């Protein structure tokens, strides 16, 4: 019991210091100082509809994104596919798979893509288009491993390969996620923490950055086509530390109500809180609600809603369907659909 009080005290202390820091650090929001912002888009309709307060829940395959230590608590193999109609007609897709290996732990793999339709190349002299089209997209390949060190404490790791492309230019990086999950004796309350996107910087390179120059355009007869490489800046990844608690406010054979709260401290924005609530009826029908980025400066995100259903009672196939709606203010809204299959 003393250990549980200690962990809870640390968590409350973090919430207090985060709130104090947010009050005084109001001049600069730090937005737009990192590369690969797609790495901050939440995965899974269940977590999305709970406002992203999922680091201490992490009880399905979307834990590969939120907190890799959570996959050690899942007793069966599971696959997940999640699609989001992101803002500005952008598509965001996540495919993940986890496989328990007994005492060896649990292994996982995932692919994340952000894509959009090809766009016409336009220049100052040809504003209607040159006849060429360019592509832009992002990719993240990840491998995860988690293990239960005790019956209450789990730890997990995810290694990532990240790639961004716009037309003929690309940038690449490697990153690491680290997560922990601890279950207390206080009504099954769970405390989770995850440090995500700790890795190398990204720098654009490509053939369009190679140009011909004339070192001295006042001199005749010299070589006026010297190869020159334009140098772009390097940008860090969106490092984020997220800590949270989750517990059941009510749990019977018929009803379950889970409450979750997460605190986030990203390097590319101000601190914020995520709140989430999930109601389960016989563990086959679910209603969810949440609020994302509470106290974040200039945030357009807010209310989130969602539903879910376990279809194995109808189709005899262990398939789960989840849907989420998230309000983005002036950017309208996004919708997420997720299918999860227990194997």
Short mmCIF file of C-alpha atoms in Angstrom, two decimals:
data_model
loop_
_atom_site.label_atom_id
_atom_site.label_comp_id
_atom_site.label_asym_id
_atom_site.label_seq_id
_atom_site.Cartn_x
_atom_site.Cartn_y
_atom_site.Cartn_z
CA UNK A 1 0.00 0.00 0.00
CA UNK A 2 2.92 2.34 0.77
CA UNK A 3 4.28 1.77 -2.76
CA UNK A 4 0.87 2.64 -4.26
CA UNK A 5 0.71 5.90 -2.30
CA UNK A 6 4.25 6.71 -3.45
CA UNK A 7 3.38 6.23 -7.14
CA UNK A 8 0.17 8.24 -6.78
CA UNK A 9 2.06 11.06 -5.04
CA UNK A 10 4.58 11.22 -7.87
CA UNK A 11 1.77 11.39 -10.39
CA UNK A 12 -0.06 14.17 -8.56
CA UNK A 13 3.22 16.08 -8.19
CA UNK A 14 3.74 15.84 -11.96
CA UNK A 15 0.24 17.20 -12.63
CA UNK A 16 0.86 20.12 -10.26
CA UNK A 17 4.27 21.07 -11.69
CA UNK A 18 2.96 20.73 -15.22
CA UNK A 19 0.10 23.11 -14.44
CA UNK A 20 2.41 25.63 -12.78
CA UNK A 21 4.87 25.52 -15.68
CA UNK A 22 2.04 25.98 -18.18
CA UNK A 23 0.87 29.13 -16.36
CA UNK A 24 4.27 30.83 -16.57
CA UNK A 25 5.38 29.59 -19.99
CA UNK A 26 2.75 31.38 -22.08
CA UNK A 27 4.89 33.45 -24.43
CA UNK A 28 6.09 30.69 -26.76
CA UNK A 29 4.06 27.61 -27.72
CA UNK A 30 6.96 25.87 -29.55
CA UNK A 31 4.64 24.77 -32.38
CA UNK A 32 6.33 23.99 -35.70
CA UNK A 33 9.84 23.31 -34.43
CA UNK A 34 9.91 19.55 -35.14
CA UNK A 35 9.83 17.23 -38.14
CA UNK A 36 7.43 14.32 -38.75
CA UNK A 37 4.40 15.76 -36.92
CA UNK A 38 2.36 12.78 -38.16
CA UNK A 39 3.96 10.82 -35.30
CA UNK A 40 1.72 12.73 -32.87
CA UNK A 41 -1.57 11.68 -34.49
CA UNK A 42 -3.36 9.26 -32.18
CA UNK A 43 -3.99 5.67 -33.26
CA UNK A 44 -7.21 3.70 -32.81
CA UNK A 45 -10.83 4.82 -32.59
CA UNK A 46 -11.11 3.62 -28.99
CA UNK A 47 -8.24 5.76 -27.75
CA UNK A 48 -9.25 8.68 -29.98
CA UNK A 49 -12.82 8.72 -28.65
CA UNK A 50 -11.41 8.70 -25.08
CA UNK A 51 -9.57 11.94 -25.83
CA UNK A 52 -6.19 10.23 -26.16
CA UNK A 53 -6.16 9.38 -22.44
CA UNK A 54 -4.92 5.88 -23.10
CA UNK A 55 -1.36 5.52 -21.81
CA UNK A 56 -2.55 3.81 -18.60
CA UNK A 57 -5.27 1.74 -20.30
CA UNK A 58 -3.28 0.36 -23.26
CA UNK A 59 -5.31 -2.85 -23.31
CA UNK A 60 -5.57 -3.52 -27.06
CA UNK A 61 -3.22 -3.58 -30.05
CA UNK A 62 -3.25 0.23 -30.30
CA UNK A 63 -0.93 0.10 -27.27
CA UNK A 64 1.80 -0.37 -29.87
CA UNK A 65 1.43 3.37 -30.39
CA UNK A 66 0.37 4.69 -26.97
CA UNK A 67 2.41 2.59 -24.54
CA UNK A 68 4.33 -0.46 -25.77
CA UNK A 69 4.41 -1.99 -22.29
CA UNK A 70 0.65 -2.54 -22.54
CA UNK A 71 0.99 -5.32 -25.12
CA UNK A 72 2.56 -7.53 -22.43
CA UNK A 73 -0.85 -7.59 -20.69
CA UNK A 74 -2.72 -8.91 -23.75
CA UNK A 75 -2.94 -12.74 -23.51
CA UNK A 76 -3.74 -13.42 -27.17
CA UNK A 77 -2.41 -12.49 -30.59
CA UNK A 78 -4.19 -9.49 -32.07
CA UNK A 79 -4.20 -7.53 -35.29
CA UNK A 80 -5.50 -4.01 -35.79
CA UNK A 81 -6.28 -1.72 -38.71
CA UNK A 82 -7.16 1.92 -38.14
CA UNK A 83 -8.06 4.59 -40.70
CA UNK A 84 -8.54 8.32 -40.08
CA UNK A 85 -9.94 10.86 -42.52
CA UNK A 86 -7.50 13.53 -41.41
CA UNK A 87 -7.85 17.24 -42.09
CA UNK A 88 -7.33 18.66 -45.61
CA UNK A 89 -8.26 15.34 -47.29
CA UNK A 90 -5.25 13.55 -45.82
CA UNK A 91 -5.41 9.82 -45.07
CA UNK A 92 -3.81 8.35 -41.97
CA UNK A 93 -3.57 4.55 -41.65
CA UNK A 94 -2.14 2.23 -39.02
CA UNK A 95 -1.68 -1.54 -39.21
CA UNK A 96 -0.37 -3.39 -36.16
CA UNK A 97 0.10 -6.94 -34.96
CA UNK A 98 1.19 -8.40 -31.62
CA UNK A 99 2.17 -11.94 -30.67
CA UNK A 100 2.58 -13.19 -27.08
CA UNK A 101 5.50 -15.59 -26.60
CA UNK A 102 4.95 -16.80 -23.05
CA UNK A 103 7.78 -16.07 -20.64
CA UNK A 104 9.81 -14.53 -23.45
CA UNK A 105 7.42 -11.58 -23.53
CA UNK A 106 5.29 -10.14 -26.33
CA UNK A 107 6.45 -9.03 -29.76
CA UNK A 108 4.75 -6.54 -32.04
CA UNK A 109 5.09 -4.81 -35.39
CA UNK A 110 3.30 -1.89 -37.00
CA UNK A 111 3.18 0.27 -40.10
CA UNK A 112 1.96 3.86 -40.09
CA UNK A 113 1.35 5.87 -43.26
CA UNK A 114 0.15 9.38 -43.97
CA UNK A 115 -0.77 10.03 -47.60
CA UNK A 116 -2.58 12.44 -49.88
CA UNK A 117 -3.53 12.70 -53.52
CA UNK A 118 -0.87 13.74 -56.01
CA UNK A 119 -0.75 17.51 -56.56
CA UNK A 120 0.04 19.54 -59.67
CA UNK A 121 3.43 21.24 -59.91
CA UNK A 122 2.93 25.00 -60.25
CA UNK A 123 5.53 27.70 -60.72
CA UNK A 124 5.54 31.49 -60.90
CA UNK A 125 5.75 31.36 -64.70
CA UNK A 126 3.23 28.49 -65.03
CA UNK A 127 0.63 29.00 -62.28
CA UNK A 128 -1.84 26.70 -64.07
CA UNK A 129 0.58 23.79 -63.82
CA UNK A 130 3.61 22.42 -65.63
CA UNK A 131 1.96 19.11 -66.48
CA UNK A 132 3.92 17.35 -63.74
CA UNK A 133 2.54 16.00 -60.46
CA UNK A 134 4.30 15.48 -57.15
CA UNK A 135 3.65 13.21 -54.21
CA UNK A 136 4.02 13.81 -50.49
CA UNK A 137 3.74 11.22 -47.74
CA UNK A 138 5.11 9.86 -44.48
CA UNK A 139 5.99 6.36 -43.30
CA UNK A 140 6.87 4.76 -39.96
CA UNK A 141 7.93 1.11 -39.57
CA UNK A 142 8.11 -0.13 -35.98
CA UNK A 143 9.05 -3.24 -34.00
CA UNK A 144 7.98 -3.60 -30.38
CA UNK A 145 8.82 -5.78 -27.41
CA UNK A 146 7.27 -5.88 -23.93
CA UNK A 147 7.54 -8.09 -20.88
CA UNK A 148 5.86 -8.40 -17.48
CA UNK A 149 8.66 -8.02 -14.93
CA UNK A 150 6.19 -8.81 -12.14
CA UNK A 151 2.46 -9.51 -11.98
CA UNK A 152 1.93 -5.76 -11.62
CA UNK A 153 4.73 -4.06 -13.53
CA UNK A 154 5.38 -4.15 -17.30
CA UNK A 155 7.93 -2.47 -19.51
CA UNK A 156 8.04 -2.14 -23.28
CA UNK A 157 10.15 -0.74 -26.10
CA UNK A 158 9.50 0.22 -29.72
CA UNK A 159 12.13 0.89 -32.36
CA UNK A 160 11.06 3.04 -35.32
CA UNK A 161 12.26 3.81 -38.82
CA UNK A 162 10.73 7.10 -40.02
CA UNK A 163 10.68 8.47 -43.55
CA UNK A 164 9.19 11.63 -45.03
CA UNK A 165 8.95 12.48 -48.72
CA UNK A 166 7.88 15.47 -50.76
CA UNK A 167 8.37 15.06 -54.50
CA UNK A 168 12.03 14.05 -54.98
CA UNK A 169 13.24 14.99 -51.51
CA UNK A 170 13.31 12.61 -48.55
CA UNK A 171 14.31 12.65 -44.89
CA UNK A 172 14.91 9.66 -42.62
CA UNK A 173 15.37 9.03 -38.90
CA UNK A 174 15.45 6.32 -36.24
CA UNK A 175 13.59 6.61 -32.94
CA UNK A 176 12.77 4.76 -29.73
CA UNK A 177 9.65 4.59 -27.55
CA UNK A 178 9.83 3.44 -23.91
CA UNK A 179 6.76 2.67 -21.81
CA UNK A 180 5.88 1.33 -18.37
CA UNK A 181 2.63 0.18 -16.80
CA UNK A 182 2.00 -0.45 -13.11
CA UNK A 183 -1.18 -1.84 -11.53
CA UNK A 184 -1.82 -0.74 -7.94
CA UNK A 185 -3.85 -2.36 -5.15
CA UNK A 186 -6.16 0.64 -5.07
CA UNK A 187 -9.25 -0.62 -6.92
CA UNK A 188 -7.08 -1.86 -9.79
CA UNK A 189 -5.85 1.65 -10.61
CA UNK A 190 -3.20 1.63 -13.33
CA UNK A 191 -0.37 4.11 -13.71
CA UNK A 192 1.26 4.35 -17.14
CA UNK A 193 4.05 6.43 -18.62
CA UNK A 194 5.56 6.61 -22.10
CA UNK A 195 8.42 8.52 -23.67
CA UNK A 196 7.92 8.53 -27.43
CA UNK A 197 9.93 9.58 -30.50
CA UNK A 198 13.32 9.81 -28.85
CA UNK A 199 15.69 9.70 -31.81
CA UNK A 200 17.80 11.33 -34.47
CA UNK A 201 17.04 14.52 -36.37
CA UNK A 202 15.60 14.65 -39.89
CA UNK A 203 17.13 16.50 -42.84
CA UNK A 204 15.76 16.72 -46.37
CA UNK A 205 18.02 15.55 -49.22
CA UNK A 206 17.34 14.87 -52.89
CA UNK A 207 18.14 15.66 -56.50
CA UNK A 208 16.11 18.88 -56.56
CA UNK A 209 18.59 20.34 -54.07
CA UNK A 210 21.42 19.98 -56.63
CA UNK A 211 21.93 23.14 -58.77
CA UNK A 212 24.38 24.50 -61.34
CA UNK A 213 26.08 27.76 -60.40
CA UNK A 214 28.60 30.12 -61.93
CA UNK A 215 31.23 31.02 -59.32
CA UNK A 216 32.07 34.26 -61.13
CA UNK A 217 29.45 35.47 -63.60
CA UNK A 218 31.65 38.50 -64.43
CA UNK A 219 34.39 36.31 -65.95
CA UNK A 220 34.09 34.94 -69.47
CA UNK A 221 35.22 31.44 -70.39
CA UNK A 222 35.00 29.91 -66.92
CA UNK A 223 32.88 26.89 -66.08
CA UNK A 224 29.39 28.20 -65.49
CA UNK A 225 27.91 24.82 -64.45
CA UNK A 226 29.53 23.89 -61.17
CA UNK A 227 27.54 21.40 -59.14
CA UNK A 228 26.26 22.83 -55.87
CA UNK A 229 24.24 21.13 -53.13
CA UNK A 230 21.69 23.20 -51.22
CA UNK A 231 21.92 22.41 -47.51
CA UNK A 232 18.68 22.13 -45.54
CA UNK A 233 18.34 22.44 -41.77
CA UNK A 234 17.98 19.42 -39.49
CA UNK A 235 14.89 19.20 -37.31
CA UNK A 236 14.26 17.05 -34.22
CA UNK A 237 11.45 14.55 -33.84
CA UNK A 238 8.35 15.47 -31.76
CA UNK A 239 9.53 14.05 -28.45
CA UNK A 240 6.68 13.58 -25.98
CA UNK A 241 6.37 12.42 -22.38
CA UNK A 242 2.92 11.20 -21.39
CA UNK A 243 1.87 9.92 -17.97
CA UNK A 244 -1.59 8.92 -16.83
CA UNK A 245 -3.87 6.95 -14.57
CA UNK A 246 -6.88 4.78 -15.35
CA UNK A 247 -9.30 2.93 -13.13
CA UNK A 248 -12.77 1.43 -13.09
CA UNK A 249 -15.33 3.65 -11.37
CA UNK A 250 -17.79 0.77 -11.55
CA UNK A 251 -17.39 -2.86 -12.59
CA UNK A 252 -19.98 -5.64 -12.44
CA UNK A 253 -20.80 -8.59 -14.67
CA UNK A 254 -23.13 -6.30 -16.64
CA UNK A 255 -21.61 -2.81 -16.53
CA UNK A 256 -18.14 -1.27 -16.51
CA UNK A 257 -17.18 2.40 -16.35
CA UNK A 258 -13.51 3.32 -16.84
CA UNK A 259 -12.07 6.78 -16.24
CA UNK A 260 -8.65 7.89 -17.54
CA UNK A 261 -6.59 11.05 -17.35
CA UNK A 262 -3.25 11.72 -19.05
CA UNK A 263 -0.79 14.60 -18.80
CA UNK A 264 1.40 15.37 -21.81
CA UNK A 265 4.61 17.34 -22.07
CA UNK A 266 5.66 17.59 -25.74
CA UNK A 267 8.71 19.40 -27.06
CA UNK A 268 6.71 21.07 -29.84
CA UNK A 269 3.76 22.45 -27.89
CA UNK A 270 2.51 23.47 -24.47
CA UNK A 271 1.58 21.01 -21.73
CA UNK A 272 -1.98 19.66 -21.66
CA UNK A 273 -4.35 17.11 -20.18
CA UNK A 274 -6.43 14.43 -21.89
CA UNK A 275 -9.60 13.08 -20.27
CA UNK A 276 -11.46 9.91 -21.21
CA UNK A 277 -14.47 7.86 -20.14
CA UNK A 278 -15.60 4.44 -21.39
CA UNK A 279 -18.83 2.56 -20.60
CA UNK A 280 -19.00 -1.15 -21.44
CA UNK A 281 -22.18 -3.24 -21.51
CA UNK A 282 -21.36 -6.94 -21.02
CA UNK A 283 -18.01 -6.15 -22.71
CA UNK A 284 -19.63 -6.26 -26.14
CA UNK A 285 -21.08 -2.75 -26.56
CA UNK A 286 -19.22 0.44 -25.65
CA UNK A 287 -19.89 4.17 -25.39
CA UNK A 288 -16.97 6.57 -25.05
CA UNK A 289 -16.33 10.28 -24.56
CA UNK A 290 -13.35 12.46 -23.85
CA UNK A 291 -11.67 15.82 -24.11
CA UNK A 292 -8.27 16.30 -25.72
CA UNK A 293 -5.60 18.96 -25.14
CA UNK A 294 -7.21 20.59 -22.14
CA UNK A 295 -5.19 23.73 -21.18
CA UNK A 296 -3.12 23.58 -24.39
CA UNK A 297 -2.50 27.02 -25.85
CA UNK A 298 -4.29 27.75 -29.16
CA UNK A 299 -5.61 24.19 -29.45
CA UNK A 300 -8.34 23.47 -31.98
CA UNK A 301 -9.01 20.01 -30.54
CA UNK A 302 -11.57 19.33 -27.84
CA UNK A 303 -14.57 17.04 -27.50
CA UNK A 304 -14.29 13.42 -28.65
CA UNK A 305 -17.05 10.80 -28.90
CA UNK A 306 -17.22 7.20 -30.00
CA UNK A 307 -18.88 3.79 -29.97
CA UNK A 308 -17.63 0.25 -30.22
CA UNK A 309 -18.90 -3.29 -30.48
CA UNK A 310 -17.51 -6.78 -30.13
CA UNK A 311 -18.92 -8.72 -33.07
CA UNK A 312 -18.02 -12.22 -31.87
CA UNK A 313 -21.43 -12.54 -30.23
CA UNK A 314 -23.04 -12.02 -33.64
CA UNK A 315 -20.62 -13.40 -36.22
CA UNK A 316 -18.74 -15.88 -33.99
CA UNK A 317 -15.60 -14.15 -35.26
CA UNK A 318 -13.49 -12.42 -32.56
CA UNK A 319 -13.74 -9.06 -34.35
CA UNK A 320 -14.12 -5.65 -32.71
CA UNK A 321 -15.35 -2.51 -34.45
CA UNK A 322 -14.74 1.00 -33.09
CA UNK A 323 -15.71 4.44 -34.37
CA UNK A 324 -14.57 7.85 -33.15
CA UNK A 325 -15.48 11.47 -33.82
CA UNK A 326 -13.17 14.30 -32.79
CA UNK A 327 -13.98 18.01 -32.94
CA UNK A 328 -11.22 20.18 -34.44
CA UNK A 329 -12.86 23.58 -34.12
CA UNK A 330 -12.23 25.75 -37.17
CA UNK A 331 -10.72 22.71 -38.89
CA UNK A 332 -14.11 20.99 -38.47
CA UNK A 333 -13.69 17.34 -37.40
CA UNK A 334 -12.01 14.04 -38.07
CA UNK A 335 -13.48 10.54 -38.03
CA UNK A 336 -11.69 7.30 -37.24
CA UNK A 337 -12.65 3.67 -37.92
CA UNK A 338 -10.82 0.71 -36.39
CA UNK A 339 -11.09 -3.04 -36.83
CA UNK A 340 -9.33 -5.37 -34.38
CA UNK A 341 -9.12 -9.15 -34.71
CA UNK A 342 -8.16 -11.53 -31.93
CA UNK A 343 -6.16 -14.46 -33.28
#
